Amino acid sequence: MTVLPADGFSPAAEFTDPSHDQWQSLVEGVLRRSGKDVAGAAAEEALSTSIEDGLTVRPLYTSADASPDPGLPGFAPFTRGSRATGNTTDGWDVRQRHELADPVRLNEALLGDLENGVTSLWLAVGGPGGVPVQGLARALEGVHLDLAPLVLDAGANPGPAVRELLGLYEARGLAKEAARGSLGVDPLGQAARTGAEPELGTAVDWALLCSRAYPGLRALAVDALPYHDAGGSASEELALSLATGVAYLRELTAAGLSVEEACAQLEFRYAATADQFLTIAKLRAARRLWARVAEVCGAPDAGAQRQHAVTSSVMMTRRDPWVNMLRTTLACLGAGVGGAESVTVLPFDHALGLPDAFARRIARNTSTILMEESHLARVTDPAGGSWYVERLTDELASSAWAFFQEIERAGGQAGALRSGMVQERLAATWAARSKDLARRKEPVTGVSEFPALDERPVERETAPAGPARGGLPTVRRDEAFETLRARSDAHLAATGSRPKVFLAALGPASVHTARASFAANLFLSGGIEPVHEPVSVDASTAAAAFAASGAGIACLCSTEALYAEQADDVTAALRAAGAEQIFLAGRPAEYAGADVHVFAGCDVVAVLSSELDRMGVA
């Protein structure tokens, strides 16, 4: 609704609405000035971005991109939220994860979190990384179990932990209807992680118990994190969670629960990444897809999916971990705006070992700031109505549904895991993404872009080794560059210096700075220290400058025009001074006299790995 000023005059009255053709014409002009002579739809296509799952993000969305009616918040198909009020009443549930084996230390951490904004607890219990089952009571001393919902992660054998928790409720005199949270039983998720055959019978037993005696407890978790952690895309994560949920529905209804009762036993867990729009669309699409399953099962009103979003561990880096605070903030924003009821922000030092108190404080405060200062929870589905978000939601849902149907044809989730279909699909997706990471088409700040070799490493207490994984692998975006940096660190420890490259910059700084900065950034990402002193060289000064640099290799940095004028002479001088390898910042067509060309889109990992091999850096 347009609100007019008191005099009835609209400030926009004198401006005509531009047409799509006019906007496209302006785009053509901008592209033409940048050297791209394209017109019409090709101009718009030039500004489009390809993302995962074969989807394309266009530069402009209009009412012509309208998607199917998403309905109203709290009503089928629940695209706009599982509850009519969304998170507007109390904000989303701030759920902190804990992996501490010492019950005393864990108790201290739990109480500190609950006193400072955390509203539910996610505990690893049993196994090498969790609190021992017999220590659970000590860990929960002082925790008001009727106020703080508990979510268990008890691995492949949850029975002892579940019995211990239920016994603790009884010992403390807690009424069964007052117990809240989730037992976290997920045999198919565990099968994905370990490669073992899933044990569904026990999971069904716990679901039956919760349905009949503990109305505030959900027994089963539909955890999509194993698929995200193995490199899966957003639509693959959705499809695999959908197939898992359907498998559990079949088992629960076969055991006597109604569809409504079975759905009430499930909580879905998804990864939230630093791509906030993709996260928003993924959570919205997940609700729409699950609503469709419930509708087909004859219970459309039971399709209000309960969602728990966890910031992605794949995106977390070990180098420059402080940037992880920005990543998790974006991910938390996407999760909250996307409508997740519970959000877990992993501490920024999660990839380095056991998080310290400061990291846990930053993690829980991320949600607090977004809710209390940015007021993100005051609006239900704030992204609703955005043509971009609605279109992306629709495209993600369609892509995920197509893969879900493939899984069902392969015998369902258990059959797809057993046959290796899931592993092959996720491996192919990660291989394609790894190429983009290696070429820095998907930059990782602090790692492949703007790395700092002189940063002080952040050290944390080593986390206990997790359970053995015989199923899906775990991947990280920083893995390939981390390997290169580790080789550089080892060389520094052994020799007292890092491998170096001399930047032979031709012409004044105004001419060569762009490519010199590009080259420095590229070599730094592999742990090779750039030496740019003096600022500019020519054929008469290059040899002396190279000898003084202590480097064994050099990289020419300038424009095509100066390469044509000076590169031959400067290259000859560098080789005479002992340069073992000559790089050039630019594509091969610009100057053919270099040994290796580095340019935007080249395989940085392959280039730097090969160079470290040639240098003898182990």
Coordinates of C-alpha atoms in Angstrom, one line a residue:
M1 CA 0.0 0.0 0.0
T2 CA 1.4 3.4 -1.0
V3 CA 1.1 6.1 1.7
L4 CA 0.7 9.6 0.2
P5 CA 1.8 12.8 1.9
A6 CA -0.9 14.9 3.5
D7 CA -1.2 17.1 0.4
G8 CA -1.9 14.0 -1.7
F9 CA 1.2 14.4 -3.9
S10 CA 3.4 11.4 -4.4
P11 CA 7.2 12.2 -4.8
A12 CA 7.3 9.5 -7.5
A13 CA 4.4 10.9 -9.5
E14 CA 6.7 12.6 -12.1
F15 CA 8.8 9.5 -12.7
T16 CA 7.6 6.9 -15.2
D17 CA 8.1 3.2 -14.5
P18 CA 11.0 1.9 -16.6
S19 CA 10.4 -1.1 -18.8
H20 CA 12.4 -4.2 -18.8
D21 CA 13.7 -3.3 -22.3
Q22 CA 14.9 0.0 -21.0
W23 CA 16.8 -1.7 -18.1
Q24 CA 18.3 -4.2 -20.5
S25 CA 19.4 -1.4 -22.8
L26 CA 21.3 0.3 -19.9
V27 CA 22.9 -3.1 -19.1
E28 CA 24.1 -3.4 -22.7
G29 CA 25.7 0.0 -22.5
V30 CA 27.6 -0.9 -19.3
L31 CA 28.8 -4.2 -20.7
R32 CA 29.9 -2.5 -23.9
R33 CA 32.1 -0.1 -22.0
S34 CA 33.7 -3.2 -20.3
G35 CA 34.5 -4.8 -23.6
K36 CA 31.5 -7.1 -24.0
D37 CA 29.4 -6.4 -27.0
V38 CA 26.2 -8.2 -26.3
A39 CA 22.6 -7.3 -26.7
G40 CA 19.1 -8.3 -25.7
A41 CA 18.8 -11.4 -23.6
A42 CA 22.5 -12.1 -23.9
A43 CA 23.3 -9.0 -22.0
E44 CA 21.2 -10.2 -19.1
E45 CA 22.7 -13.6 -19.4
A46 CA 26.2 -12.1 -19.0
L47 CA 25.2 -10.9 -15.6
S48 CA 23.7 -14.2 -14.4
T49 CA 25.5 -16.5 -12.0
S50 CA 25.5 -20.2 -12.1
I51 CA 25.1 -21.9 -8.6
E52 CA 24.9 -25.5 -7.5
D53 CA 22.2 -27.9 -8.7
G54 CA 22.4 -26.4 -12.2
L55 CA 20.4 -23.3 -11.0
T56 CA 21.1 -19.8 -12.3
V57 CA 20.7 -16.6 -10.4
R58 CA 19.7 -13.8 -12.7
P59 CA 20.5 -10.1 -12.1
L60 CA 16.8 -9.0 -12.1
Y61 CA 13.6 -10.6 -11.0
T62 CA 10.1 -9.1 -11.7
S63 CA 6.5 -10.0 -11.2
A64 CA 6.9 -12.2 -14.4
D65 CA 8.9 -14.6 -12.2
A66 CA 6.0 -15.3 -9.9
S67 CA 6.0 -18.8 -8.4
P68 CA 3.2 -21.0 -7.1
D69 CA 1.2 -19.5 -4.2
P70 CA 3.3 -20.1 -1.1
G71 CA 0.2 -19.9 1.1
L72 CA 0.1 -18.2 4.5
P73 CA 2.5 -18.7 7.5
G74 CA 1.3 -21.6 9.6
F75 CA -0.9 -23.2 6.8
A76 CA -0.2 -25.8 4.2
P77 CA 2.1 -25.9 2.2
F78 CA 4.0 -24.2 5.1
T79 CA 6.5 -22.6 2.8
R80 CA 6.2 -19.4 4.7
G81 CA 6.6 -21.0 8.1
S82 CA 5.4 -23.9 10.2
R83 CA 3.7 -21.6 12.7
A84 CA 1.4 -18.7 11.9
T85 CA 3.4 -16.4 14.3
G86 CA 6.8 -17.7 13.1
N87 CA 9.5 -16.8 15.6
T88 CA 7.9 -13.5 16.5
T89 CA 6.8 -14.5 20.0
D90 CA 10.1 -15.4 21.6
G91 CA 12.5 -15.6 18.7
W92 CA 14.1 -18.8 17.6
D93 CA 15.4 -21.4 20.0
V94 CA 19.2 -20.8 20.6
R95 CA 20.6 -24.3 20.7
Q96 CA 24.2 -24.7 21.7
R97 CA 26.1 -27.9 20.9
H98 CA 28.5 -29.4 23.5
E99 CA 31.1 -32.1 23.0
L100 CA 33.0 -32.5 26.3
A101 CA 33.8 -35.8 27.9
D102 CA 34.4 -34.3 31.4
P103 CA 31.0 -34.0 33.2
V104 CA 32.3 -31.3 35.5
R105 CA 33.6 -29.1 32.7
L106 CA 30.5 -29.8 30.7
N107 CA 28.3 -28.8 33.6
E108 CA 30.1 -25.5 33.9
A109 CA 29.7 -24.8 30.2
L110 CA 26.0 -25.7 30.2
L111 CA 25.2 -23.4 33.1
G112 CA 27.2 -20.6 31.6
D113 CA 25.3 -20.9 28.3
L114 CA 21.9 -21.1 29.9
E115 CA 22.6 -18.1 32.1
N116 CA 23.6 -16.1 29.0
G117 CA 21.0 -16.6 26.3
V118 CA 21.0 -20.2 25.3
T119 CA 17.5 -21.8 25.4
S120 CA 18.2 -25.5 24.6
L121 CA 21.1 -27.9 24.8
W122 CA 22.5 -30.3 22.2
L123 CA 24.7 -32.9 23.9
A124 CA 27.1 -35.5 22.5
V125 CA 26.7 -38.5 24.9
G126 CA 28.8 -41.6 24.8
G127 CA 31.5 -42.5 22.4
P128 CA 35.0 -40.9 22.3
G129 CA 33.8 -37.3 21.9
G130 CA 30.8 -37.2 24.3
V131 CA 30.1 -37.1 28.0
P132 CA 30.0 -40.7 29.3
V133 CA 26.4 -42.0 29.9
Q134 CA 27.1 -42.4 33.6
G135 CA 28.3 -38.8 33.8
L136 CA 25.1 -37.3 32.3
A137 CA 23.5 -36.7 35.7
R138 CA 26.5 -34.8 37.0
A139 CA 26.7 -32.8 33.8
L140 CA 23.1 -31.7 34.2
E141 CA 23.3 -30.7 37.8
G142 CA 21.6 -27.3 38.3
V143 CA 20.0 -27.5 34.9
H144 CA 16.2 -27.0 35.1
L145 CA 15.1 -29.8 32.7
D146 CA 11.5 -28.5 32.6
L147 CA 12.8 -25.1 31.2
A148 CA 15.8 -26.2 29.0
P149 CA 14.9 -28.7 26.3
L150 CA 17.6 -31.4 25.7
V151 CA 18.6 -32.8 22.4
L152 CA 20.8 -36.0 22.5
D153 CA 23.4 -37.0 20.0
A154 CA 24.2 -40.5 21.2
G155 CA 25.6 -42.0 18.0
A156 CA 24.8 -45.4 16.6
N157 CA 23.7 -46.9 20.0
P158 CA 21.4 -44.3 21.6
G159 CA 19.7 -46.7 24.0
P160 CA 21.9 -46.3 27.1
A161 CA 21.8 -42.5 26.8
V162 CA 18.1 -42.4 26.3
R163 CA 17.4 -44.6 29.2
E164 CA 19.7 -42.5 31.4
L165 CA 17.9 -39.3 30.4
L166 CA 14.5 -40.7 31.0
G167 CA 15.6 -42.1 34.3
L168 CA 16.9 -38.7 35.2
Y169 CA 13.6 -37.1 34.5
E170 CA 12.0 -39.7 36.8
A171 CA 14.6 -39.2 39.6
R172 CA 14.0 -35.5 39.6
G173 CA 10.2 -35.9 39.7
L174 CA 9.7 -34.3 36.4
A175 CA 6.2 -35.0 35.0
K176 CA 6.4 -36.8 31.7
E177 CA 4.4 -34.1 29.9
A178 CA 7.0 -31.5 31.1
A179 CA 9.9 -33.2 29.4
R180 CA 10.9 -31.4 26.2
G181 CA 13.5 -31.8 23.4
S182 CA 14.6 -34.7 21.2
L183 CA 16.2 -38.0 21.7
G184 CA 18.0 -37.5 18.4
V185 CA 17.7 -41.1 17.3
D186 CA 18.6 -41.3 13.6
P187 CA 19.6 -44.8 12.4
L188 CA 19.7 -43.8 8.7
G189 CA 21.8 -40.8 9.4
Q190 CA 24.2 -43.0 11.4
A191 CA 24.2 -45.5 8.5
A192 CA 25.3 -42.7 6.2
R193 CA 28.1 -41.7 8.6
T194 CA 29.4 -45.2 9.4
G195 CA 28.4 -47.4 6.5
A196 CA 26.7 -49.8 8.9
E197 CA 23.3 -51.3 8.3
P198 CA 20.6 -49.1 10.0
E199 CA 18.7 -50.5 13.0
L200 CA 15.2 -49.1 12.5
G201 CA 13.4 -51.3 15.0
T202 CA 14.8 -49.7 18.1
A203 CA 14.1 -46.3 16.7
V204 CA 10.5 -47.2 16.3
D205 CA 10.3 -48.4 19.9
W206 CA 11.5 -45.1 21.2
A207 CA 9.1 -43.2 19.0
L208 CA 6.2 -45.3 20.3
L209 CA 7.2 -44.6 23.8
C210 CA 7.5 -40.8 23.3
S211 CA 4.2 -40.7 21.4
R212 CA 2.4 -42.5 24.2
A213 CA 4.1 -41.1 27.3
Y214 CA 6.3 -38.1 26.5
P215 CA 4.2 -35.6 24.4
G216 CA 7.0 -33.0 24.6
L217 CA 9.7 -35.3 23.3
R218 CA 10.4 -36.1 19.7
A219 CA 12.2 -39.4 19.3
L220 CA 13.7 -39.2 15.8
A221 CA 16.0 -36.7 14.1
V222 CA 16.1 -36.5 10.3
D223 CA 19.6 -35.2 10.1
A224 CA 20.7 -33.9 6.7
L225 CA 24.2 -32.8 8.0
P226 CA 25.9 -36.1 6.9
Y227 CA 25.1 -35.3 3.3
H228 CA 26.0 -31.6 3.5
D229 CA 29.3 -32.6 5.3
A230 CA 30.1 -35.0 2.4
G231 CA 29.8 -32.2 -0.1
G232 CA 26.2 -32.5 -1.1
S233 CA 24.3 -29.6 -2.7
A234 CA 21.2 -27.9 -1.2
S235 CA 18.8 -29.9 -3.3
E236 CA 20.6 -33.1 -2.5
E237 CA 20.5 -32.3 1.2
L238 CA 16.7 -31.7 0.8
A239 CA 16.1 -34.8 -1.2
L240 CA 18.0 -37.1 1.1
S241 CA 16.3 -35.7 4.2
L242 CA 12.9 -36.1 2.5
A243 CA 13.7 -39.8 1.7
T244 CA 14.8 -40.3 5.3
G245 CA 11.7 -38.8 6.6
V246 CA 9.5 -40.9 4.3
A247 CA 11.4 -44.1 5.4
Y248 CA 10.7 -43.2 9.1
L249 CA 7.0 -42.5 8.3
R250 CA 6.6 -45.9 6.7
E251 CA 8.2 -47.6 9.8
L252 CA 6.2 -45.6 12.3
T253 CA 2.8 -46.0 10.7
A254 CA 3.5 -49.7 10.2
A255 CA 4.0 -49.9 13.9
G256 CA 0.6 -48.4 14.6
L257 CA 1.1 -44.7 14.7
S258 CA -1.2 -42.4 12.6
V259 CA 0.5 -40.2 10.1
E260 CA -0.1 -37.2 12.4
E261 CA 1.5 -39.0 15.3
A262 CA 4.4 -40.2 13.2
C263 CA 5.1 -36.7 11.8
A264 CA 5.1 -35.4 15.4
Q265 CA 8.1 -37.6 16.2
L266 CA 10.4 -36.1 13.6
E267 CA 12.7 -33.1 13.8
F268 CA 14.6 -32.1 10.6
R269 CA 18.1 -30.8 10.8
Y270 CA 19.7 -28.8 8.0
A271 CA 23.0 -26.9 7.4
A272 CA 22.9 -23.1 7.1
T273 CA 25.7 -21.6 5.0
A274 CA 27.1 -18.2 4.4
D275 CA 24.9 -18.0 1.3
Q276 CA 22.0 -16.5 3.2
F277 CA 19.6 -16.5 0.3
L278 CA 20.3 -20.1 -0.6
T279 CA 19.8 -21.0 3.1
I280 CA 16.5 -19.1 3.3
A281 CA 15.2 -20.8 0.1
K282 CA 16.4 -24.2 1.3
L283 CA 14.5 -24.1 4.6
R284 CA 11.4 -22.8 2.8
A285 CA 11.6 -25.5 0.2
A286 CA 12.1 -28.1 2.8
R287 CA 8.8 -27.2 4.5
R288 CA 7.0 -27.2 1.2
L289 CA 8.4 -30.6 0.2
W290 CA 7.5 -32.2 3.5
A291 CA 4.0 -30.7 3.3
R292 CA 3.6 -32.4 0.0
V293 CA 4.6 -35.8 1.6
A294 CA 2.0 -35.3 4.4
E295 CA -0.6 -34.4 1.8
V296 CA 0.1 -37.5 -0.2
C297 CA -0.1 -39.5 3.0
G298 CA -3.6 -38.2 3.7
A299 CA -2.7 -35.8 6.5
P300 CA -2.0 -32.3 5.0
D301 CA -2.3 -30.5 8.3
A302 CA 0.5 -32.7 9.8
G303 CA 3.1 -31.4 7.3
A304 CA 4.4 -28.5 9.5
Q305 CA 8.0 -29.5 9.6
R306 CA 10.0 -28.8 12.8
Q307 CA 13.4 -27.5 11.7
H308 CA 16.8 -27.2 13.4
A309 CA 19.4 -25.3 11.4
V310 CA 23.2 -25.7 12.2
T311 CA 25.8 -23.5 10.7
S312 CA 27.9 -25.4 8.2
S313 CA 31.1 -27.1 9.3
V314 CA 32.1 -27.4 5.6
M315 CA 32.5 -23.6 5.4
M316 CA 34.6 -23.3 8.5
T317 CA 38.3 -22.6 8.0
R318 CA 41.4 -23.3 10.1
R319 CA 43.4 -20.4 8.8
D320 CA 42.2 -17.0 9.8
P321 CA 39.4 -18.5 11.8
W322 CA 38.1 -15.1 12.9
V323 CA 36.5 -14.8 9.5
N324 CA 34.3 -17.7 10.6
M325 CA 32.4 -15.2 12.8
L326 CA 31.2 -13.5 9.6
R327 CA 30.3 -16.8 8.0
T328 CA 28.3 -18.0 10.9
T329 CA 26.6 -14.6 11.3
L330 CA 25.4 -14.8 7.7
A331 CA 24.4 -18.4 8.2
C332 CA 22.4 -17.6 11.3
L333 CA 20.7 -14.8 9.5
G334 CA 19.7 -17.1 6.7
A335 CA 18.4 -19.7 9.2
G336 CA 16.4 -17.2 11.2
V337 CA 14.9 -15.5 8.2
G338 CA 14.3 -18.9 6.6
G339 CA 12.1 -19.8 9.5
A340 CA 14.1 -22.4 11.5
E341 CA 12.6 -23.0 15.0
S342 CA 16.0 -23.8 16.4
V343 CA 19.4 -22.5 15.4
T344 CA 22.9 -23.8 16.4
V345 CA 25.8 -21.5 15.7
L346 CA 29.1 -23.4 15.7
P347 CA 31.9 -21.5 17.5
F348 CA 34.4 -19.9 15.2
D349 CA 37.2 -22.2 16.4
H350 CA 35.1 -25.3 15.8
A351 CA 37.6 -26.7 13.2
L352 CA 40.6 -26.2 15.5
G353 CA 39.6 -28.4 18.5
L354 CA 37.5 -27.8 21.6
P355 CA 35.9 -24.3 21.5
D356 CA 36.9 -22.1 24.4
A357 CA 34.5 -20.0 26.5
F358 CA 35.0 -16.9 24.4
A359 CA 34.1 -18.7 21.2
R360 CA 31.0 -20.2 22.8
R361 CA 30.0 -16.7 24.0
I362 CA 30.4 -15.3 20.5
A363 CA 28.3 -18.2 19.0
R364 CA 25.4 -17.7 21.3
N365 CA 25.5 -13.9 21.1
T366 CA 25.2 -14.1 17.3
S367 CA 21.6 -15.2 17.7
T368 CA 21.0 -12.7 20.5
I369 CA 22.2 -9.8 18.5
L370 CA 20.3 -10.8 15.4
M371 CA 17.1 -11.1 17.4
E372 CA 17.4 -8.4 20.0
E373 CA 19.3 -5.7 18.1
S374 CA 18.5 -6.4 14.5
H375 CA 15.0 -7.6 15.3
L376 CA 15.1 -10.4 12.6
A377 CA 12.5 -12.4 14.5
R378 CA 9.9 -9.7 14.6
V379 CA 8.5 -10.4 11.2
T380 CA 7.1 -13.8 10.0
D381 CA 8.8 -14.9 6.8
P382 CA 10.6 -11.5 6.1
A383 CA 11.8 -12.9 2.7
G384 CA 8.3 -13.8 1.6
G385 CA 7.2 -11.9 -1.5
S386 CA 10.7 -11.5 -2.8
W387 CA 10.5 -12.6 -6.4
Y388 CA 14.1 -13.8 -6.2
V389 CA 13.6 -15.9 -3.0
E390 CA 10.2 -17.3 -4.2
R391 CA 11.7 -18.3 -7.5
L392 CA 14.8 -19.9 -5.9
T393 CA 12.6 -21.7 -3.4
D394 CA 10.5 -23.1 -6.3
E395 CA 13.5 -24.2 -8.3
L396 CA 15.2 -25.8 -5.3
A397 CA 12.0 -27.7 -4.4
S398 CA 11.7 -29.0 -8.0
S399 CA 15.3 -30.1 -8.2
A400 CA 15.1 -31.8 -4.8
W401 CA 11.8 -33.6 -5.7
A402 CA 13.4 -35.0 -8.8
F403 CA 16.3 -36.5 -6.9
F404 CA 14.0 -37.7 -4.2
Q405 CA 12.1 -39.7 -6.8
E406 CA 15.3 -41.2 -8.0
I407 CA 16.1 -42.3 -4.4
E408 CA 12.6 -43.9 -4.1
R409 CA 13.1 -45.8 -7.3
A410 CA 16.4 -47.1 -6.0
G411 CA 14.6 -48.7 -3.0
G412 CA 14.4 -45.7 -0.7
Q413 CA 17.0 -44.1 1.5
A414 CA 18.4 -47.3 3.0
G415 CA 18.6 -48.9 -0.5
A416 CA 20.3 -45.9 -2.0
L417 CA 22.9 -45.8 0.8
R418 CA 23.5 -49.5 0.5
S419 CA 23.9 -49.5 -3.3
G420 CA 26.4 -46.6 -3.2
M421 CA 24.1 -44.3 -5.2
V422 CA 24.2 -41.6 -2.6
Q423 CA 28.0 -41.7 -2.2
E424 CA 28.5 -41.5 -6.0
R425 CA 26.1 -38.6 -6.4
L426 CA 27.6 -36.5 -3.5
A427 CA 31.2 -37.3 -4.7
A428 CA 30.4 -36.0 -8.1
T429 CA 28.9 -32.8 -6.7
W430 CA 31.9 -32.2 -4.5
A431 CA 34.4 -32.9 -7.3
A432 CA 32.7 -30.2 -9.4
R433 CA 32.7 -27.8 -6.5
S434 CA 36.3 -28.5 -5.7
K435 CA 37.2 -27.4 -9.2
D436 CA 35.6 -24.0 -8.5
L437 CA 37.4 -23.8 -5.2
A438 CA 40.7 -24.6 -6.8
R439 CA 40.1 -21.9 -9.4
R440 CA 39.0 -19.5 -6.8
K441 CA 35.6 -19.1 -8.6
E442 CA 34.3 -19.8 -5.1
P443 CA 36.7 -17.7 -3.0
V444 CA 37.4 -18.5 0.7
T445 CA 38.4 -15.3 2.5
G446 CA 41.5 -15.7 4.6
V447 CA 42.5 -18.9 2.7
S448 CA 42.3 -18.6 -1.1
E449 CA 41.7 -14.9 -1.0
F450 CA 43.5 -12.3 1.2
P451 CA 45.6 -14.9 3.2
A452 CA 48.0 -13.7 5.8
L453 CA 51.2 -15.8 6.2
D454 CA 52.3 -14.0 9.3
E455 CA 49.0 -14.5 11.2
R456 CA 49.4 -16.0 14.7
P457 CA 47.9 -19.5 14.7
V458 CA 44.9 -19.9 17.0
E459 CA 45.5 -23.0 19.2
R460 CA 42.8 -25.0 21.0
E461 CA 42.7 -28.1 23.1
T462 CA 42.6 -31.1 20.8
A463 CA 39.1 -32.5 20.5
P464 CA 38.6 -36.2 21.1
A465 CA 38.6 -38.3 18.0
G466 CA 35.0 -38.9 16.8
P467 CA 33.5 -42.3 16.0
A468 CA 35.1 -44.1 13.1
R469 CA 33.5 -43.2 9.8
G470 CA 33.1 -46.0 7.3
G471 CA 30.4 -44.3 5.2
L472 CA 30.2 -40.8 3.8
P473 CA 33.4 -38.7 4.0
T474 CA 33.6 -35.2 5.6
V475 CA 34.9 -32.4 3.4
R476 CA 36.0 -28.8 4.0
R477 CA 36.2 -25.9 1.6
D478 CA 39.7 -25.0 2.7
E479 CA 41.2 -28.5 2.4
A480 CA 43.3 -28.2 -0.8
F481 CA 44.7 -24.8 0.3
E482 CA 45.2 -26.0 3.8
T483 CA 47.5 -28.8 2.4
L484 CA 49.6 -26.2 0.5
R485 CA 49.9 -24.0 3.6
A486 CA 50.9 -26.9 5.7
R487 CA 53.7 -27.7 3.3
S488 CA 54.9 -24.1 3.6
D489 CA 54.8 -24.2 7.4
A490 CA 56.9 -27.4 7.4
H491 CA 59.4 -25.7 5.1
L492 CA 59.5 -22.7 7.4
A493 CA 60.1 -25.0 10.4
A494 CA 62.9 -26.9 8.7
T495 CA 64.7 -24.0 7.0
G496 CA 63.8 -20.9 8.8
S497 CA 62.1 -19.3 5.8
R498 CA 59.2 -19.9 3.5
P499 CA 59.4 -20.5 -0.3
K500 CA 59.5 -17.1 -2.0
V501 CA 58.6 -15.5 -5.4
F502 CA 59.9 -12.3 -6.7
L503 CA 57.3 -10.0 -8.2
A504 CA 58.9 -8.3 -11.2
A505 CA 56.5 -5.4 -11.7
L506 CA 57.0 -3.5 -14.9
G507 CA 56.1 0.2 -15.3
P508 CA 54.7 2.6 -12.7
A509 CA 52.5 1.4 -9.8
S510 CA 49.4 2.8 -11.5
V511 CA 50.0 0.3 -14.3
H512 CA 51.1 -2.9 -12.6
T513 CA 49.3 -2.7 -9.1
A514 CA 46.2 -4.7 -10.2
R515 CA 48.2 -7.7 -11.5
A516 CA 50.9 -7.5 -8.8
S517 CA 48.2 -7.6 -6.1
F518 CA 46.5 -10.5 -7.9
A519 CA 49.8 -12.4 -8.1
A520 CA 50.7 -11.8 -4.5
N521 CA 47.3 -13.0 -3.3
L522 CA 47.6 -16.1 -5.5
F523 CA 51.0 -17.1 -4.2
L524 CA 50.2 -16.3 -0.6
S525 CA 47.2 -18.7 -0.8
G526 CA 49.8 -21.5 -1.3
G527 CA 52.2 -20.3 1.4
I528 CA 54.7 -18.8 -1.1
E529 CA 55.9 -15.5 0.1
P530 CA 55.9 -12.7 -2.5
V531 CA 58.8 -10.2 -2.5
H532 CA 57.9 -6.9 -4.1
E533 CA 61.0 -4.8 -3.7
P534 CA 61.7 -2.6 -5.5
V535 CA 58.2 -1.5 -6.6
S536 CA 59.2 -1.5 -10.3
V537 CA 62.0 -3.1 -12.3
D538 CA 63.2 -3.1 -15.9
A539 CA 65.8 -5.0 -17.8
S540 CA 68.7 -3.1 -16.2
T541 CA 67.5 -3.6 -12.5
A542 CA 65.7 -6.9 -12.6
A543 CA 68.7 -9.2 -12.1
A544 CA 70.0 -7.3 -9.0
A545 CA 66.6 -7.1 -7.5
F546 CA 65.9 -10.8 -8.0
A547 CA 69.3 -11.7 -6.4
A548 CA 68.5 -9.6 -3.4
S549 CA 65.0 -11.1 -2.9
G550 CA 66.2 -14.5 -1.9
A551 CA 63.6 -16.1 -4.2
G552 CA 64.2 -18.9 -6.7
I553 CA 61.3 -18.0 -8.9
A554 CA 59.8 -14.7 -10.4
C555 CA 56.5 -13.5 -11.7
L556 CA 56.1 -10.7 -14.2
C557 CA 53.3 -8.3 -13.4
S558 CA 52.1 -5.5 -15.8
T559 CA 49.9 -4.8 -18.8
E560 CA 49.9 -6.4 -22.2
A561 CA 51.5 -3.3 -23.7
L562 CA 54.4 -3.4 -21.3
Y563 CA 54.8 -7.1 -21.7
A564 CA 55.2 -6.6 -25.4
E565 CA 57.8 -3.9 -24.8
Q566 CA 59.9 -5.2 -21.9
A567 CA 59.0 -8.9 -21.1
D568 CA 61.6 -10.5 -23.3
D569 CA 64.5 -8.4 -21.9
V570 CA 63.4 -8.7 -18.3
T571 CA 62.8 -12.4 -18.6
A572 CA 66.3 -12.9 -20.0
A573 CA 67.8 -10.8 -17.1
L574 CA 65.9 -12.9 -14.5
R575 CA 67.0 -16.2 -16.1
A576 CA 70.6 -15.0 -16.2
A577 CA 70.3 -14.1 -12.5
G578 CA 69.2 -17.7 -11.7
A579 CA 65.5 -17.7 -11.8
E580 CA 64.4 -21.3 -12.0
Q581 CA 60.9 -20.6 -13.1
I582 CA 59.2 -17.5 -14.7
F583 CA 55.6 -16.9 -14.1
L584 CA 53.5 -14.2 -15.7
A585 CA 50.3 -12.6 -14.5
G586 CA 48.1 -12.9 -17.5
R587 CA 46.7 -15.3 -20.1
P588 CA 49.1 -17.2 -22.4
A589 CA 48.1 -15.2 -25.4
E590 CA 49.5 -12.0 -23.9
Y591 CA 53.1 -13.2 -23.8
A592 CA 54.4 -16.6 -24.6
G593 CA 57.9 -16.3 -23.1
A594 CA 56.9 -17.3 -19.5
D595 CA 57.0 -20.8 -18.2
V596 CA 53.7 -20.6 -16.4
H597 CA 50.8 -18.2 -16.7
V598 CA 48.6 -17.3 -13.8
F599 CA 45.2 -15.6 -14.4
A600 CA 41.7 -15.4 -13.0
G601 CA 40.1 -18.8 -13.4
C602 CA 43.3 -20.8 -13.6
D603 CA 43.7 -23.9 -11.4
V604 CA 45.6 -22.2 -8.5
V605 CA 45.9 -25.4 -6.5
A606 CA 47.4 -27.4 -9.4
V607 CA 49.8 -24.5 -10.3
L608 CA 51.0 -24.0 -6.7
S609 CA 51.2 -27.7 -5.8
S610 CA 53.3 -28.4 -8.9
E611 CA 55.6 -25.5 -8.0
L612 CA 56.1 -26.7 -4.4
D613 CA 56.9 -30.1 -5.8
R614 CA 59.4 -28.6 -8.2
M615 CA 60.9 -26.6 -5.3
G616 CA 61.2 -29.8 -3.2
V617 CA 58.9 -28.5 -0.5
A618 CA 57.5 -31.6 1.1

